[in-house]
Short mmCIF file of C-alpha atoms in Angstrom, two decimals:
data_model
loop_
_atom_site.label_atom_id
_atom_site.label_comp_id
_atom_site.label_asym_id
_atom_site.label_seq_id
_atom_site.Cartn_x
_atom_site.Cartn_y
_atom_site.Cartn_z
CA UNK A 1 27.47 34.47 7.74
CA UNK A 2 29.18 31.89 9.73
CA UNK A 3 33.09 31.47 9.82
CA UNK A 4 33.18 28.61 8.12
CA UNK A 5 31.12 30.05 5.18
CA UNK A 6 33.09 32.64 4.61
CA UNK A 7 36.02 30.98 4.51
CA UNK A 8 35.01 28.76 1.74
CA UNK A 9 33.28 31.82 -0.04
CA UNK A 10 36.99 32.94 0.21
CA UNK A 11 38.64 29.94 -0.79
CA UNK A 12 36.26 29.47 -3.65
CA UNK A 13 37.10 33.16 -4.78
CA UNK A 14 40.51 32.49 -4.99
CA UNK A 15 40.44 29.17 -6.98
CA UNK A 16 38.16 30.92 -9.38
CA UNK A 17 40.95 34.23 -9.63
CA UNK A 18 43.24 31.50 -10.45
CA UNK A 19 41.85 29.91 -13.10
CA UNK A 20 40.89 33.17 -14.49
CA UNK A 21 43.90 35.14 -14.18
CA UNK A 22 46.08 33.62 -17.35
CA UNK A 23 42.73 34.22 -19.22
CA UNK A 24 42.68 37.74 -18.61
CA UNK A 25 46.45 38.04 -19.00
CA UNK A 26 46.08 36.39 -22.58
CA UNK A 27 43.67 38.58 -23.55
CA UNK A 28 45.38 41.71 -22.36
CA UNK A 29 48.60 40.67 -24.17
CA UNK A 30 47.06 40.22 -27.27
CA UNK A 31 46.00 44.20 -27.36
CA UNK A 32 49.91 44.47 -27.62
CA UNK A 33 51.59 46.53 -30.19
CA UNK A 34 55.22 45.07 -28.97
CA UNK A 35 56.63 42.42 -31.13
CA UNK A 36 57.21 40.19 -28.67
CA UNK A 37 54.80 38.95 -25.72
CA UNK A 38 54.34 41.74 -22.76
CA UNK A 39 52.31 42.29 -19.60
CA UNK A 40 51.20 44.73 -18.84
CA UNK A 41 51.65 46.23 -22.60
CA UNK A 42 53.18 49.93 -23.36
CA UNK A 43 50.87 50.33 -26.43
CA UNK A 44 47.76 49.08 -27.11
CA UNK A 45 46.71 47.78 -30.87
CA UNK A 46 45.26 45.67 -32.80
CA UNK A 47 48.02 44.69 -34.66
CA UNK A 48 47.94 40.82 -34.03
CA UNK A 49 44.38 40.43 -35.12
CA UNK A 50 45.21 42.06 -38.14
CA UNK A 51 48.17 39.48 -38.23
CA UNK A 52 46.01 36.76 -37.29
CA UNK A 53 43.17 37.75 -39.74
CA UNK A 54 45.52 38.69 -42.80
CA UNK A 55 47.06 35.50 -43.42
CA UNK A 56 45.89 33.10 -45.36
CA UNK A 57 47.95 30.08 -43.57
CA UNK A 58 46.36 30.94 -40.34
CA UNK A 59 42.67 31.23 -41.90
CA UNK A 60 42.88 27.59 -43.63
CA UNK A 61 44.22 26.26 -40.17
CA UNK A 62 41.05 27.97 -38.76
CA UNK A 63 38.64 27.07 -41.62
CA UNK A 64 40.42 23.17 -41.43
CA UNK A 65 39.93 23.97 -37.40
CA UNK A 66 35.94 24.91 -37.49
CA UNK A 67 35.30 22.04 -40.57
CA UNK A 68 36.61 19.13 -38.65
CA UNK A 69 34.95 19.97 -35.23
CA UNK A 70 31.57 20.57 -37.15
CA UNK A 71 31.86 17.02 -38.68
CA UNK A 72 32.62 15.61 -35.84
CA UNK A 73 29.83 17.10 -33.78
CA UNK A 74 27.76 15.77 -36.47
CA UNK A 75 28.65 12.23 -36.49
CA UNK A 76 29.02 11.87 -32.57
CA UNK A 77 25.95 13.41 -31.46
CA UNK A 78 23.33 10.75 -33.05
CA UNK A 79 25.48 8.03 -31.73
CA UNK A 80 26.33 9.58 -28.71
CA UNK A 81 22.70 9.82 -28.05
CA UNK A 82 21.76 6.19 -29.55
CA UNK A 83 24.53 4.76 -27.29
CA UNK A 84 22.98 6.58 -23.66
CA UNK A 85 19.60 5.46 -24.95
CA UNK A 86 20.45 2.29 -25.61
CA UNK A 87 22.26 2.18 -22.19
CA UNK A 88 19.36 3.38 -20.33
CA UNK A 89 16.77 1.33 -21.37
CA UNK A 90 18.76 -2.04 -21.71
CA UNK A 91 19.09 -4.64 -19.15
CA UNK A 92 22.01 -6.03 -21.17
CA UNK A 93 24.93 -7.17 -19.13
CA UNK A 94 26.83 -6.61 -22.51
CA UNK A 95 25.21 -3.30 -23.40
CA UNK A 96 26.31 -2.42 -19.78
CA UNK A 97 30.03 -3.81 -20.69
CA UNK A 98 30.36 -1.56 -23.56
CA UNK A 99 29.89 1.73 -21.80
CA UNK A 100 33.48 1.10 -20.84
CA UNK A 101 34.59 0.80 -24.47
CA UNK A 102 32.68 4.10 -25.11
CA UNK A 103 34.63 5.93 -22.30
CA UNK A 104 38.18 4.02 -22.83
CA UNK A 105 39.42 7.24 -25.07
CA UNK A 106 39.16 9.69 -21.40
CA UNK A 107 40.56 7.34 -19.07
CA UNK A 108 43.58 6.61 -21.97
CA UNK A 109 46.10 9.38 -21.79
CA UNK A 110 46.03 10.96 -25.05
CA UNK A 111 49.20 10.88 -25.90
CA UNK A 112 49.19 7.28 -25.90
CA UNK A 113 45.70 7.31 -28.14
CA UNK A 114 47.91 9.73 -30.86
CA UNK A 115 50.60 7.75 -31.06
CA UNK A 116 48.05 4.40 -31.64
CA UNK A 117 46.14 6.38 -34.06
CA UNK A 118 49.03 7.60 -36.13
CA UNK A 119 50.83 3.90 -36.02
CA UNK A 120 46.99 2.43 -37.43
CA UNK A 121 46.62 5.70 -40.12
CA UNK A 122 50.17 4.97 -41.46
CA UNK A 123 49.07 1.40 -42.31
CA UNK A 124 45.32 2.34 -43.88
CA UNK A 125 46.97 5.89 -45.52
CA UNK A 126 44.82 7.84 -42.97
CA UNK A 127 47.60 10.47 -41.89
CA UNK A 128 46.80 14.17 -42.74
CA UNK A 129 43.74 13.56 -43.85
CA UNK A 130 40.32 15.26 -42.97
CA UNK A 131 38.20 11.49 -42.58
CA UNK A 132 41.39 10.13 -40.56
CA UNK A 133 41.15 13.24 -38.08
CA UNK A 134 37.44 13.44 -38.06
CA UNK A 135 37.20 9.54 -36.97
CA UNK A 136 40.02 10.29 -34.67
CA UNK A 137 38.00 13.67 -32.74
CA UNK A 138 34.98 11.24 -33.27
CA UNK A 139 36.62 8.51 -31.31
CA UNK A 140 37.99 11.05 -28.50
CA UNK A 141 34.47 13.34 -28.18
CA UNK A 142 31.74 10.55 -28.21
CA UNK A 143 31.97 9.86 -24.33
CA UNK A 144 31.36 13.41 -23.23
CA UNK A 145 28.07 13.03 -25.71
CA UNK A 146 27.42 10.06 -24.32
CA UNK A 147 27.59 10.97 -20.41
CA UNK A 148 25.73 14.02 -21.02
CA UNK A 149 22.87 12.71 -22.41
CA UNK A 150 22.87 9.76 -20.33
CA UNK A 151 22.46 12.12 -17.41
CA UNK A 152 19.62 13.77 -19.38
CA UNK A 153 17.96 10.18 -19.77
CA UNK A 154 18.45 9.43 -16.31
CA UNK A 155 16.27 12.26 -15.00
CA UNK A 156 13.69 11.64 -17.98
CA UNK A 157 10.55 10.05 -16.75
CA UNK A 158 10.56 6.74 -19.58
CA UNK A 159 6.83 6.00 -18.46
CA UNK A 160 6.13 8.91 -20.76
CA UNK A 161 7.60 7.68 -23.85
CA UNK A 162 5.81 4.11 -22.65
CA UNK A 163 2.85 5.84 -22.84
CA UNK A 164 3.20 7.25 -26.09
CA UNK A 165 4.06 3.87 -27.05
CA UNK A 166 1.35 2.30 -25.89
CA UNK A 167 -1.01 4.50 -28.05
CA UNK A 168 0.30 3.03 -31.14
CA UNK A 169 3.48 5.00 -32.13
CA UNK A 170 7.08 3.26 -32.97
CA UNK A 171 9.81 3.45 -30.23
CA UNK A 172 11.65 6.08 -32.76
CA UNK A 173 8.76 7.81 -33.61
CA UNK A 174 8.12 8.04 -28.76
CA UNK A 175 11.75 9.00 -29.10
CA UNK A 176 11.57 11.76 -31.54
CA UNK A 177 8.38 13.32 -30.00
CA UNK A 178 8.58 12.87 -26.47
CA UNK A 179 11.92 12.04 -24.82
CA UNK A 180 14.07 14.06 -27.26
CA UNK A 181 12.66 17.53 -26.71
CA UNK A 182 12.85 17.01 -22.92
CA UNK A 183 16.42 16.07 -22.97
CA UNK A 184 17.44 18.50 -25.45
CA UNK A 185 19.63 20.59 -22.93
CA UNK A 186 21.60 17.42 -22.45
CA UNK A 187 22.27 16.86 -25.92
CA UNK A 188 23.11 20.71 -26.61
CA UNK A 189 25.46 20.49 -24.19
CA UNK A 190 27.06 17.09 -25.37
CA UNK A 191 27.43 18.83 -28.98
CA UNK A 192 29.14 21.96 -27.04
CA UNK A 193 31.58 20.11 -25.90
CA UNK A 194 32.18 17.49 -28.82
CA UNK A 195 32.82 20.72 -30.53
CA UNK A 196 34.73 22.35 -28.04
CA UNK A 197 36.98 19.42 -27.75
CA UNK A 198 38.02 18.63 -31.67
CA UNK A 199 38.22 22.68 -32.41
CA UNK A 200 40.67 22.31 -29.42
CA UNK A 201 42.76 19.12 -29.86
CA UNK A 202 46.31 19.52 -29.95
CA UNK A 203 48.08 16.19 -29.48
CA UNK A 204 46.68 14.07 -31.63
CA UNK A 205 46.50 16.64 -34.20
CA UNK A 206 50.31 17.23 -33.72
CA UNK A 207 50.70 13.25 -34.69
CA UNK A 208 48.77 12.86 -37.81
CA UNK A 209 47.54 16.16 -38.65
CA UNK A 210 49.56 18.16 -41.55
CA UNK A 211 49.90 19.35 -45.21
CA UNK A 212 46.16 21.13 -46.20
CA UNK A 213 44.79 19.49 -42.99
CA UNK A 214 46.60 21.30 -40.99
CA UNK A 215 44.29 22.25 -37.65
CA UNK A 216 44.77 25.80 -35.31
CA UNK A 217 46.13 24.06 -32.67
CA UNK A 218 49.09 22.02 -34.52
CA UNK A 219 49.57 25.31 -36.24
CA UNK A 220 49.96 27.66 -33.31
CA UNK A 221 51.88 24.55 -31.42
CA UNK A 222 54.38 24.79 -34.28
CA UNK A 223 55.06 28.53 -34.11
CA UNK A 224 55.23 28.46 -30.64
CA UNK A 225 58.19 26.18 -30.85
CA UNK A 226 59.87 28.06 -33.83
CA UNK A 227 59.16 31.91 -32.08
CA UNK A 228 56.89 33.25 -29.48
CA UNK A 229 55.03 34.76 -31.75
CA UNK A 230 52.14 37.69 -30.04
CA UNK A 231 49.52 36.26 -32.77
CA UNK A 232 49.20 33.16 -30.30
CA UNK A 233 47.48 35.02 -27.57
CA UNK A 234 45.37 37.24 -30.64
CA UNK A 235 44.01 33.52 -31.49
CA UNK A 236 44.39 32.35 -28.26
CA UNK A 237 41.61 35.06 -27.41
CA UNK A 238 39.42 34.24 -30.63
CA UNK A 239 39.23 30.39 -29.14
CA UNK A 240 38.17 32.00 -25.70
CA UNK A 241 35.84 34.58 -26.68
CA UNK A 242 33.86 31.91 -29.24
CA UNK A 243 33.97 28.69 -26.66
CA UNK A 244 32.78 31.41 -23.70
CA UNK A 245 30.05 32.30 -26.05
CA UNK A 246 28.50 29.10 -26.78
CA UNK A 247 28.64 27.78 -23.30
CA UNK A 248 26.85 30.73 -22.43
CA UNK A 249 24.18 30.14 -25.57
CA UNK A 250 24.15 26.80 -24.39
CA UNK A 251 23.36 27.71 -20.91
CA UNK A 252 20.61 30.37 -21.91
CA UNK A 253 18.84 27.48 -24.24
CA UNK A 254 18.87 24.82 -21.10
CA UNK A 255 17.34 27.61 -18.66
CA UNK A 256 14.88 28.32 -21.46
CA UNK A 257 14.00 25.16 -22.16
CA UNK A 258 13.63 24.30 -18.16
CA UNK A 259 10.99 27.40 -17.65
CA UNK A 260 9.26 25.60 -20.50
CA UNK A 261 8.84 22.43 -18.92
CA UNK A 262 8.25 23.84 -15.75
#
């Protein structure tokens, strides 16, 4: 191994160690029997799972939490996947225009998009409720659906789905058999993260999320300003341990489905 090699094996290691380290530190913290946040902890316990578990505020927040970014993965993935198609296949100078609308809510900083969307809601009567924040997580998820499964298109040979075309079958009907199975990895992962992303949206849920609606997030931003309370980092490593897991279900699925192709 050259010099140079090892040195970025090195540098890679500790960027990775980096990112990783709060993770771990969470996650040890939250095996704390203290009542307030320590590292490393004297006693270990499960006493802030049973916290986090036992109360019924925290559950709705979670239930509220897991609804929304169901619904959301729900609406944005056929569209998500209609838009890319429709981007792929068009020639449209226009069609081509309007994959910058469908990206404008990533290269917006959010906070700006949460206080637009709560100054619109107040208007229509949309604030702290669950169709206002599933449009809104709708809205804010759609372009990472969109960009993954226009990569997925873009390394999907269309002559096949011409083909299928040509023997008779509707464009939907090419879609549903042909392209759609072969770019199935690319719209697993664009549900992953549309669901990732509205289980874990804080700001705008801080602006017009509240009363029975209230999400996780707003919830544990709100005791984290009243207390530092050690149930955080118990939920904290609920939301780790479940996103970890369905990246890595996600990846397993896309390796599988490769091998099949292959």
């Amino acid at each position: 191994m050259t010099l140079s090699r090892l040195g970025l094996w090195i540098v890679t290691a500790l960027i990775l160690f980096f990112m990783v380290l709060p993770i771990v530190i969470v996650f040890v913290m939250s095996f704390s029997d203290s009542r307030f946040l320590s590292f490393p902890p004297k006693v270990f316990s499960l006493r802030w799972y049973d916290a986090y578990f036992g109360n019924r505020d925290w559950m709705d927040a979670t239930w509220n939490s897991f609804l929304l970014a169901a619904l959301t993965t729900l609406i944005t993935v056929p569209i998500g996947t209609a838009a890319a198609y429709a981007a792929n296949v068009s020639q449209s100078k226009l069609v081509r225009r309007m994959q910058i609308v469908l990206l404008t809510p990533v290269m917006v900083p959010v906070i700006i998009l949460a206080a637009g969307l709560y100054m619109v809601y107040a208007q229509v009567g949309l604030v702290a409720t669950k169709t206002g924040l599933v449009f809104a997580f709708a809205m804010m998820n759609l372009p990472y659906v969109f960009i993954s499964v226009l990569a997925g298109l873009r390394s999907f040979d269309m002559n096949q789905e011409d083909v299928a075309r040509s023997l008779g079958v509707s464009r939907l009907t090419a879609f549903m058999k042909v392209t759609l199975p072969q770019i199935r990895p690319s719209v697993i992962t664009g549900a992953l993260f549309a669901f990732i992303g509205a289980l874990d949206e804080t700001v705008v849920s801080i602006f017009i999320a509240g009363g029975e609606n209230q999400t996780l997030p707003r919830r544990m931003f709100m005791s984290l300003r009243n207390e530092i309370d050690p149930t955080i980092a118990a939920i904290s490593s609920v939301l780790i341990s479940i996103s970890f897991a369905l990246v890595i279900i996600s990846s397993l699925r896309g390796r599988k489905a490769r091998a099949g192709h292959a």
